[in-house]
Structure formats: structure tokens, C-alpha cells
CSV table of C-alpha atoms in Angstrom, one decimal:
chain,number,residue,atom,x,y,z
K,17,MET,CA,-5.9,7.8,-26.9
K,18,THR,CA,-2.3,8.2,-27.7
K,19,THR,CA,0.4,8.1,-25.0
K,20,SER,CA,4.1,8.8,-25.0
K,21,SER,CA,6.6,6.0,-25.2
K,22,THR,CA,7.6,6.6,-21.6
K,23,SER,CA,4.1,5.9,-20.2
K,24,LYS,CA,2.3,2.6,-19.7
K,25,SER,CA,-1.2,2.3,-21.1
K,26,VAL,CA,-4.0,0.5,-19.2
K,27,ARG,CA,-7.7,0.2,-20.0
K,28,THR,CA,-8.9,1.0,-16.4
K,29,LEU,CA,-7.2,2.2,-13.2
K,30,PHE,CA,-8.9,1.8,-9.8
K,31,ILE,CA,-7.6,3.7,-6.8
K,32,SER,CA,-9.2,4.4,-3.5
K,33,ASP,CA,-8.4,5.5,0.1
K,34,VAL,CA,-6.0,8.1,-0.9
K,35,HIS,CA,-7.0,10.3,2.1
K,36,LEU,CA,-5.9,13.7,0.8
K,37,GLY,CA,-5.8,16.1,3.7
K,38,SER,CA,-4.3,13.5,6.0
K,39,LYS,CA,-0.6,13.4,6.9
K,40,ASP,CA,-0.6,9.7,6.3
K,41,CYS,CA,-1.3,10.0,2.6
K,42,LYS,CA,1.7,8.8,0.4
K,43,VAL,CA,1.1,11.5,-2.0
K,44,GLU,CA,4.4,11.4,-3.7
K,45,PHE,CA,4.0,7.8,-4.8
K,46,LEU,CA,0.4,8.3,-6.1
K,47,LEU,CA,1.6,11.4,-8.2
K,48,HIS,CA,4.3,9.3,-9.6
K,49,LEU,CA,1.8,6.7,-10.6
K,50,LEU,CA,-0.6,9.1,-12.2
K,51,LYS,CA,2.2,10.6,-14.3
K,52,HIS,CA,3.6,7.3,-15.6
K,53,VAL,CA,0.2,5.3,-16.0
K,54,GLN,CA,-2.2,6.3,-18.7
K,55,ALA,CA,-5.7,4.9,-18.4
K,56,GLU,CA,-8.7,5.1,-20.7
K,57,LYS,CA,-10.9,5.1,-17.5
K,58,ILE,CA,-10.1,5.9,-13.9
K,59,PHE,CA,-12.4,5.0,-11.0
K,60,ILE,CA,-11.8,6.8,-7.8
K,61,VAL,CA,-13.3,4.3,-5.3
K,62,GLY,CA,-13.9,6.5,-2.2
K,63,ASP,CA,-12.1,8.4,0.4
K,64,LEU,CA,-10.1,10.5,-2.2
K,65,VAL,CA,-10.2,13.3,0.4
K,66,ASP,CA,-10.3,12.8,4.2
K,67,PHE,CA,-12.7,15.4,5.5
K,68,TRP,CA,-12.6,13.6,8.9
K,69,ALA,CA,-8.9,14.2,9.4
K,70,MET,CA,-9.2,17.8,7.9
K,71,LYS,CA,-11.8,18.5,10.6
K,72,ARG,CA,-9.4,17.4,13.3
K,73,GLN,CA,-6.5,19.5,11.8
K,74,MET,CA,-6.4,21.4,8.6
K,75,PHE,CA,-3.6,19.9,6.3
K,76,TRP,CA,-3.5,20.6,2.6
K,77,PRO,CA,0.0,20.8,1.1
K,78,ALA,CA,0.6,21.7,-2.6
K,79,ALA,CA,1.2,18.1,-3.4
K,80,HIS,CA,-2.3,17.1,-2.3
K,81,HIS,CA,-3.8,19.8,-4.4
K,82,ASN,CA,-1.7,18.6,-7.3
K,83,VAL,CA,-3.5,15.2,-7.2
K,84,ILE,CA,-6.8,16.9,-7.6
K,85,GLN,CA,-5.4,19.1,-10.5
K,86,THR,CA,-3.9,16.1,-12.2
K,87,LEU,CA,-7.1,14.1,-12.0
K,88,LEU,CA,-9.1,17.2,-13.4
K,89,ALA,CA,-6.5,17.5,-16.2
K,90,LYS,CA,-6.9,13.9,-17.1
K,91,ALA,CA,-10.7,14.2,-17.2
K,92,GLN,CA,-10.6,17.2,-19.3
K,93,SER,CA,-8.2,15.7,-21.8
K,94,GLY,CA,-10.3,12.8,-22.5
K,95,THR,CA,-9.9,10.2,-19.8
K,96,GLU,CA,-13.2,8.9,-18.3
K,97,VAL,CA,-13.1,9.7,-14.5
K,98,ILE,CA,-15.7,8.3,-12.2
K,99,TYR,CA,-15.7,9.4,-8.6
K,100,ILE,CA,-17.5,7.2,-6.1
K,101,PRO,CA,-17.4,9.0,-2.6
K,102,GLY,CA,-16.6,6.9,0.5
K,103,ASN,CA,-17.3,7.5,4.1
K,104,HIS,CA,-14.4,10.0,4.6
K,105,ASP,CA,-15.5,12.1,1.8
K,106,GLY,CA,-19.2,11.2,2.3
K,107,ALA,CA,-20.2,14.9,1.9
K,108,MET,CA,-19.7,14.5,-1.9
K,109,ARG,CA,-22.5,11.8,-1.9
K,110,LYS,CA,-25.0,14.6,-1.3
K,111,TYR,CA,-23.6,16.7,-4.2
K,112,ARG,CA,-26.6,17.3,-6.6
K,113,HIS,CA,-24.6,17.8,-9.8
K,114,PRO,CA,-23.5,14.5,-11.3
K,115,ASN,CA,-20.5,16.1,-13.2
K,116,VAL,CA,-17.8,18.3,-11.8
K,117,ALA,CA,-15.2,19.6,-14.4
K,118,SER,CA,-15.7,16.4,-16.5
K,119,ILE,CA,-15.5,14.0,-13.5
K,120,ARG,CA,-18.7,12.0,-13.0
K,121,ILE,CA,-19.9,11.5,-9.4
K,122,GLN,CA,-21.8,8.3,-8.6
K,123,ARG,CA,-22.6,6.3,-5.5
K,124,LYS,CA,-22.0,2.9,-7.3
K,125,ALA,CA,-21.1,1.8,-10.7
K,126,ILE,CA,-21.0,-1.3,-12.9
K,127,HIS,CA,-17.9,-1.8,-14.9
K,128,THR,CA,-17.6,-4.3,-17.7
K,129,THR,CA,-14.2,-5.6,-18.7
K,130,VAL,CA,-12.9,-6.3,-22.1
K,131,LYS,CA,-13.6,-10.0,-21.3
K,132,GLY,CA,-17.3,-9.2,-20.6
K,133,LYS,CA,-17.0,-9.4,-16.8
K,134,ARG,CA,-19.5,-7.1,-15.0
K,135,LEU,CA,-18.1,-5.8,-11.8
K,136,LEU,CA,-19.9,-3.9,-9.1
K,137,VAL,CA,-17.8,-0.9,-8.2
K,138,LEU,CA,-18.4,0.7,-4.7
K,139,HIS,CA,-16.4,1.9,-1.7
K,140,GLY,CA,-17.4,-0.7,0.8
K,141,ASP,CA,-18.6,1.2,4.0
K,142,GLU,CA,-22.0,-0.2,3.1
K,143,PHE,CA,-20.8,-3.5,4.7
K,144,ASP,CA,-19.8,-2.1,8.0
K,145,GLU,CA,-22.7,-3.5,10.0
K,146,GLN,CA,-21.8,-7.0,8.7
K,147,VAL,CA,-18.2,-6.6,9.8
K,148,TYR,CA,-18.8,-5.0,13.2
K,149,LEU,CA,-17.1,-6.9,16.0
K,150,GLY,CA,-18.5,-5.0,19.0
K,151,ARG,CA,-18.2,-1.4,20.3
K,152,TRP,CA,-15.1,-2.0,22.5
K,153,LEU,CA,-13.1,-3.8,20.0
K,154,HIS,CA,-14.1,-1.1,17.4
K,155,PHE,CA,-12.8,1.6,19.8
K,156,ILE,CA,-9.6,-0.1,20.7
K,157,GLY,CA,-8.9,-1.0,17.1
K,158,ASP,CA,-9.6,2.6,15.8
K,159,LYS,CA,-7.3,4.1,18.4
K,160,LEU,CA,-4.5,1.5,17.8
K,161,TYR,CA,-4.8,2.0,14.0
K,162,TYR,CA,-4.3,5.8,14.1
K,163,PHE,CA,-1.4,5.3,16.6
K,164,LEU,CA,0.2,2.8,14.2
K,165,LEU,CA,-0.2,5.2,11.3
K,166,TRP,CA,1.5,8.0,13.3
K,167,LEU,CA,4.3,5.7,14.3
K,168,ASN,CA,4.5,4.4,10.6
K,169,ARG,CA,5.0,7.9,9.4
K,170,HIS,CA,7.9,8.6,11.8
K,171,ILE,CA,9.7,5.3,11.3
K,172,ASN,CA,9.7,5.8,7.6
K,173,LYS,CA,11.1,9.3,7.9
K,174,LEU,CA,14.1,7.6,9.7
K,175,ARG,CA,14.2,5.0,7.0
K,176,LYS,CA,14.3,7.5,4.2
K,177,MET,CA,17.1,9.4,6.0
K,178,SER,CA,19.1,6.1,6.2
K,179,GLY,CA,18.6,5.3,2.6
K,180,ARG,CA,16.0,2.5,3.2
K,181,TYR,CA,12.7,2.0,1.4
K,182,TYR,CA,9.2,2.6,2.5
K,183,TRP,CA,7.8,-0.2,4.7
K,184,SER,CA,4.3,-0.3,6.4
K,185,LEU,CA,4.5,-1.1,10.1
K,186,SER,CA,0.6,-0.6,10.4
K,187,SER,CA,0.0,-3.2,7.7
K,188,TYR,CA,2.5,-5.6,9.4
K,189,VAL,CA,0.9,-5.3,12.8
K,190,LYS,CA,-2.7,-5.5,11.4
K,191,ASN,CA,-1.9,-8.8,9.8
K,192,GLN,CA,-0.8,-10.4,13.0
K,193,PHE,CA,-4.3,-10.1,14.7
K,194,ALA,CA,-6.9,-12.8,14.3
K,195,LYS,CA,-9.7,-10.3,14.9
K,196,ALA,CA,-8.4,-8.1,12.1
K,197,GLU,CA,-8.4,-11.2,9.8
K,198,LEU,CA,-11.9,-12.0,10.9
K,199,ALA,CA,-13.1,-8.6,10.0
K,200,ILE,CA,-11.5,-8.6,6.6
K,201,THR,CA,-13.0,-12.0,5.8
K,202,ARG,CA,-16.5,-10.9,6.8
K,203,PHE,CA,-16.1,-7.8,4.7
K,204,ARG,CA,-15.0,-9.9,1.7
K,205,MET,CA,-17.9,-12.3,2.0
K,206,ALA,CA,-20.5,-9.4,2.4
K,207,ALA,CA,-19.0,-7.8,-0.8
K,208,ILE,CA,-19.2,-11.1,-2.7
K,209,ALA,CA,-22.8,-11.7,-1.5
K,210,GLU,CA,-23.8,-8.2,-2.8
K,211,ALA,CA,-22.3,-8.9,-6.3
K,212,LYS,CA,-24.1,-12.4,-6.3
K,213,LYS,CA,-27.4,-10.8,-5.3
K,214,ARG,CA,-27.2,-8.5,-8.3
K,215,GLY,CA,-26.3,-11.2,-10.7
K,216,LEU,CA,-22.8,-9.9,-11.4
K,217,ASP,CA,-19.4,-11.4,-11.9
K,218,GLY,CA,-17.6,-9.7,-9.1
K,219,VAL,CA,-16.9,-6.6,-7.1
K,220,VAL,CA,-14.2,-3.9,-6.8
K,221,CYS,CA,-14.0,-1.9,-3.6
K,222,GLY,CA,-11.7,-0.3,-1.1
K,223,HIS,CA,-12.4,0.9,2.5
K,224,ILE,CA,-10.6,-1.6,4.6
K,225,HIS,CA,-7.1,-0.8,3.4
K,226,GLN,CA,-6.3,-4.5,2.5
K,227,PRO,CA,-5.4,-5.0,-1.1
K,228,ASP,CA,-6.6,-8.3,-2.4
K,229,LEU,CA,-7.5,-10.0,-5.7
K,230,ARG,CA,-8.9,-13.4,-5.8
K,231,GLU,CA,-11.8,-15.6,-6.9
K,232,GLU,CA,-14.4,-16.3,-4.2
K,233,GLU,CA,-17.4,-18.6,-4.8
K,234,GLY,CA,-16.8,-18.2,-8.4
K,235,LEU,CA,-16.9,-14.5,-8.4
K,236,ILE,CA,-14.1,-11.9,-8.6
K,237,TYR,CA,-13.2,-10.0,-5.4
K,238,ALA,CA,-10.9,-7.1,-5.9
K,239,ASN,CA,-9.8,-4.6,-3.2
K,240,ASP,CA,-7.6,-1.9,-4.7
K,241,GLY,CA,-6.0,-1.1,-1.3
K,242,ASP,CA,-5.0,2.3,-0.2
K,243,TRP,CA,-2.5,5.1,-0.2
K,244,VAL,CA,-1.7,5.4,3.4
K,245,GLU,CA,-0.3,2.0,4.1
K,246,HIS,CA,0.1,-0.2,1.0
K,247,CYS,CA,0.3,2.3,-2.0
K,248,THR,CA,-1.6,0.0,-4.3
K,249,ALA,CA,-4.0,0.2,-7.2
K,250,LEU,CA,-6.0,-2.1,-9.4
K,251,ILE,CA,-5.6,-2.1,-13.2
K,252,GLU,CA,-7.4,-3.7,-16.0
K,253,THR,CA,-4.9,-4.2,-18.8
K,254,THR,CA,-5.7,-3.7,-22.4
K,255,ASP,CA,-6.6,-7.3,-22.9
K,256,GLY,CA,-9.0,-7.5,-19.9
K,257,GLU,CA,-6.8,-8.9,-17.2
K,258,LEU,CA,-7.1,-7.6,-13.6
K,259,ARG,CA,-3.9,-7.0,-11.8
K,260,LEU,CA,-2.9,-5.4,-8.4
K,261,ILE,CA,0.1,-3.1,-8.5
K,262,GLN,CA,2.2,-1.7,-5.7
K,263,TRP,CA,3.8,1.7,-6.3
K,264,THR,CA,6.4,2.6,-3.6
K,265,ASP,CA,10.0,3.8,-3.9
K,266,ALA,CA,11.3,0.2,-3.4
K,267,GLU,CA,9.2,-1.1,-6.3
K,268,ILE,CA,10.0,1.9,-8.6
K,269,ALA,CA,13.7,1.1,-7.9
K,270,LYS,CA,13.3,-2.5,-8.6
K,271,ALA,CA,11.8,-1.7,-12.0
K,272,GLU,CA,14.6,0.7,-12.8
K,273,ILE,CA,17.2,-1.9,-11.9
K,274,HIS,CA,15.3,-4.3,-14.0
K,275,ARG,CA,15.3,-2.1,-17.1
K,276,ALA,CA,19.0,-1.3,-16.5
K,277,LYS,CA,20.0,-4.9,-16.5
K,278,GLU,CA,18.1,-5.5,-19.8
K,279,GLY,CA,20.2,-2.6,-21.3
K,280,HIS,CA,17.7,0.2,-21.6
K,281,ARG,CA,19.3,3.5,-22.0
K,282,SER,CA,16.4,5.5,-20.5
K,283,LEU,CA,15.4,4.4,-16.9
K,284,LYS,CA,11.7,5.3,-16.9
K,285,PRO,CA,10.0,3.7,-13.9
K,286,GLU,CA,7.6,0.9,-14.7
K,287,PHE,CA,4.8,-0.8,-12.7
K,288,GLY,CA,6.1,-1.8,-9.2
K,289,ASN,CA,6.3,-5.3,-8.1
K,290,LEU,CA,4.6,-6.9,-11.2
K,291,ALA,CA,6.3,-4.5,-13.7
K,292,ALA,CA,7.9,-7.2,-15.8
K,293,LYS,CA,4.9,-9.4,-15.9
K,294,ILE,CA,1.9,-7.1,-16.4
K,295,LEU,CA,2.4,-5.6,-19.8
């Protein structure tokens, strides 16, 4: 596959928890990433569309539709696109036709990296029962989380008006609670156990909105994060390395400044955060 000189080429791109149809989706950052990153294969690891949010309130602006159109265009132009529905777009799990406009729909997948690592790819809601901390804590946590997302949205409107970059309040608060950390740990261990049971080298998932990339018990644990708080994705580079990337206005600006300092005449955004190190 050929790409323009202004694009970055990767072997595989993993994104999840986009939540199109929700006001909390950071769609402008995702569209920017899809424009500047060219992948041979794209995994959509669940919750591309948030049917739950749309049931509460219909919300479908043009930018959200553009994400779907962009993915379809990539699939029809030769990119292998695999869609693994999650719990918020679970209706797609019942879809009887495995291919929709060149996009393949699967419940799970096995991805083999250039280095021969075999990774289980699934959304992650399959592990909810092992993470559950009790009905009351679940209820309080759910209500608090959606309140924080609402507050996060309004705080970042003010930050943008004052010329400041995106910052996730909800992520910051979540990281302060021991119970949240316990749930994240349980989820990670459940995912690793599933990969081990299948005789695989690791797992790629989403669901909990907590980007992570580490080795656990000799296996790879990769959570590609989300596009409502962290704006992160997982990539496999052309030489088979796995990397987490963050793609917000702050990280894009850092990449542009980095290029300017190096004397580049054309300031084309690169990978946020790890831009200078990945490729």
C-alpha cells in the first residue's frame, strides 16, 4: 500500500470505545488521526457507536458520520478493517452478515504480529463478572463517571476558549480511587488469564477506558484506551513493535513544534506524545 509523504504508515491500528452518538466523543481528534495514520489493518475493538447514549438522547452530528464514512472508505480502498462490537454497540454482534461494505464483523479475533506474537483481540466486557465490586459501588461509580464526563466536557470548552489544551478531569479523578484501581487490576488479570488459557502470547482489548501496555506473567497486555477521556490508540509498527499513542490537540502541537525546531518547512502533525520515538 502506498501512502503520501505527509502520512505515517503502520502495520496495524487498534482503536476502541469511540462512542459515536455520545456528546463525550472527542471526534475531531479521531478524525485527525485517521487522516494522518495509514494502516494496513485496522481493528475496531468495540463501542464504535454508543447505542445506549443514543437511546437516551439522539445525537449524531456530521463529524460522527464522517468517522463511519472514513472507515468505510479505507476498507473499500484496500485497508483490512475488522470490527469487533462491544457492549454499547452489542446489537451488531447479532448481525448475520459477516461483511458490511468490506468491513468484517467478528466477536473476537487472533492477530499475529510481524514478530510472530499471537494476540487475542476482544472488547473486554466478557470479563465484567470477574471485575464486579458490588451493586451499590457499581451504581455509584456509574453515576459519578457520567457526571465527570459531563463536567469534563464543559471544563474543556472553557479551556479551549482560553487557549489551553485538552485535559481529562474524569481520568484524573478515576486514578485517585483505590476501588477503581482494584477493578482495573481485576480486569487486566482476567484478560491475561483468558489469553493464557488459549495458549496465546497476549491480549488486546478496550472497554474500561484505561490505556495500558505492559508485560504481565510473561504475556502482553494491551488496552488501547478510548476516545471520550484519553484519546489513545494502539499501533503495531512496520517492524512489529507495539506502541500506545495519544492524539490530542496538546500532543499534536508538541509534534508540530518538534518538527519546526528540526527545520521542517511543512508542519504536518505526527504521532502525539511518542511522535519522535515511534517511527
